[in-house]
Short mmCIF file of C-alpha atoms and ligand atoms in Angstrom, two decimals:
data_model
loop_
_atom_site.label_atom_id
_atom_site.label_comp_id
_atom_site.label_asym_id
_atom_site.label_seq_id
_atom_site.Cartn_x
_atom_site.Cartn_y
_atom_site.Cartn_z
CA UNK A 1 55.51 -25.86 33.68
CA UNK A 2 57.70 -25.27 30.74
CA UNK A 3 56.46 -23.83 27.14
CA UNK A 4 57.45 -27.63 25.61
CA UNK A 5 54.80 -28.90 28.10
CA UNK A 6 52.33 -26.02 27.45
CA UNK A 7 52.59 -26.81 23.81
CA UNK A 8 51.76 -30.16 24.30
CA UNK A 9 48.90 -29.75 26.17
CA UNK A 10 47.19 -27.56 23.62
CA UNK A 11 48.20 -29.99 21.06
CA UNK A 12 46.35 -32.96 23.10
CA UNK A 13 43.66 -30.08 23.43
CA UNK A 14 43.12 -29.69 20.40
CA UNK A 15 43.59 -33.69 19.29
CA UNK A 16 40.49 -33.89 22.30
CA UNK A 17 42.84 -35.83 23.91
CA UNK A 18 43.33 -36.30 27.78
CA UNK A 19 45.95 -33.88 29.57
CA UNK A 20 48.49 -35.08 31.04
CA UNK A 21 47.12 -34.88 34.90
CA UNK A 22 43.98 -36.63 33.88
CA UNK A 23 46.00 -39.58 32.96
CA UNK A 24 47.55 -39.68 36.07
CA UNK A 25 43.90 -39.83 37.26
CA UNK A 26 43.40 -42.25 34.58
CA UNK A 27 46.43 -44.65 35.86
CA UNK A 28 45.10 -47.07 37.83
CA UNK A 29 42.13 -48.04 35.71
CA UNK A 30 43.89 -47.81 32.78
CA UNK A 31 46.15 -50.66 34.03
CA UNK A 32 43.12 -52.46 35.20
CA UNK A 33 41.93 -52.06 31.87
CA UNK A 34 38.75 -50.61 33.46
CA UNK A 35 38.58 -47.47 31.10
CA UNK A 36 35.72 -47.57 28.43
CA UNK A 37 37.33 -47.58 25.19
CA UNK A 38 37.10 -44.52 23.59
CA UNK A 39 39.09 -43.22 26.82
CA UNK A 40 41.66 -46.29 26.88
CA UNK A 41 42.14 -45.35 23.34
CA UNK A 42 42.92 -41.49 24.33
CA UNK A 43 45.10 -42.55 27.23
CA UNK A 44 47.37 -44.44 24.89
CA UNK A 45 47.41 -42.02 22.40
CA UNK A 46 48.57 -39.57 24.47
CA UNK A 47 51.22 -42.35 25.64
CA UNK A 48 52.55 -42.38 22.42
CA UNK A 49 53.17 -38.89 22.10
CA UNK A 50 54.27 -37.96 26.22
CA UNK A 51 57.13 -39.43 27.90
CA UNK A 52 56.44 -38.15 30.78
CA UNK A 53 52.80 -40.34 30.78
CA UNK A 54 55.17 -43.30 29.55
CA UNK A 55 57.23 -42.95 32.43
CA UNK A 56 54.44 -42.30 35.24
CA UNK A 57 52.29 -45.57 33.93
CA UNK A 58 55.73 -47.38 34.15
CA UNK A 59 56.31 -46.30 37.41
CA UNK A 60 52.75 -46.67 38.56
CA UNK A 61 52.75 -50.21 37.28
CA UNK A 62 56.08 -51.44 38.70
CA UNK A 63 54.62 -50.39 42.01
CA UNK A 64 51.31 -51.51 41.69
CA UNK A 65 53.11 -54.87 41.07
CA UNK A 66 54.97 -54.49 43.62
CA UNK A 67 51.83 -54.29 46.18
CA UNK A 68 50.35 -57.06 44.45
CA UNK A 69 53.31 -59.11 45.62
CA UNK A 70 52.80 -58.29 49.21
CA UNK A 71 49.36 -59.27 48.84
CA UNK A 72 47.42 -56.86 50.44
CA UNK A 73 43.99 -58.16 49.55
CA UNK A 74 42.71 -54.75 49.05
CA UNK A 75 44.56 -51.03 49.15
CA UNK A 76 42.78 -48.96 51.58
CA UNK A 77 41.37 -45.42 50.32
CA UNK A 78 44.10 -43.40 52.19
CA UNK A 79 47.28 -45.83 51.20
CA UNK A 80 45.98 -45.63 47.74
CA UNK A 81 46.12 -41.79 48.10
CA UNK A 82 49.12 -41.77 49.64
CA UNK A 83 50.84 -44.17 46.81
CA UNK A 84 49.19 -41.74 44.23
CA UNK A 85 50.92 -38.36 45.89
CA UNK A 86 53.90 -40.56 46.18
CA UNK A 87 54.17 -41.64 42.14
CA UNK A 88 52.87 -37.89 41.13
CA UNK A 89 56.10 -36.28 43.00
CA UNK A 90 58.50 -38.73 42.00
CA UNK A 91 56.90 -38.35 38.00
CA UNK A 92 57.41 -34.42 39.10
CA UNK A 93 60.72 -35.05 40.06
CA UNK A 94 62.25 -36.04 36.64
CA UNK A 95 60.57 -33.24 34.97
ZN1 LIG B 101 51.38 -36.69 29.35
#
């Protein structure tokens, strides 16, 4: 982890907002728009301020989308884990 990325997660710290690896957590129902609203509010204010989140959601989203088109009526626990590991090293990736 670099200092730029330590510094920013004491800054969202101390803003009370979410780290970066709980919006990762937070992905899927934040695109579901299943968050409460205090945290949707956090997740996109920490958005704003992280492209890393920006570019994780984006990615998450695209593929999400992309299983949608396939049509799977429902993403079974383990290919939903899989996906996740999947977007998480590819978000690591460009780091
Ligand atoms: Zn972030």
């Amino acid at each position: 982890m670099s200092i730029k990325h330590k510094m920013i997660r004491a800054m969202f710290g101390l803003m009370g907002l979410p780290t970066c690896e709980e919006v990762e957590q937070f992905a899927y129902d934040f695109l579901e728009g299943s968050l409460d609203s205090s945290t949707m509010k956090a997740v996109e204010r920490h958005l704003k301020a992280c492209k890393n989140c920006q570019r994780f959601i984006a990615a998450y989203r695209k593929t999400a989308a992309l299983v949608k088109t396939f049509q799977r009526p429902m993403l079974d626990p383990e290919f939903k884990e899989k996906l996740f590991e999947f977007l998480v090293q590819k978000a690591g990736e460009r780091v």
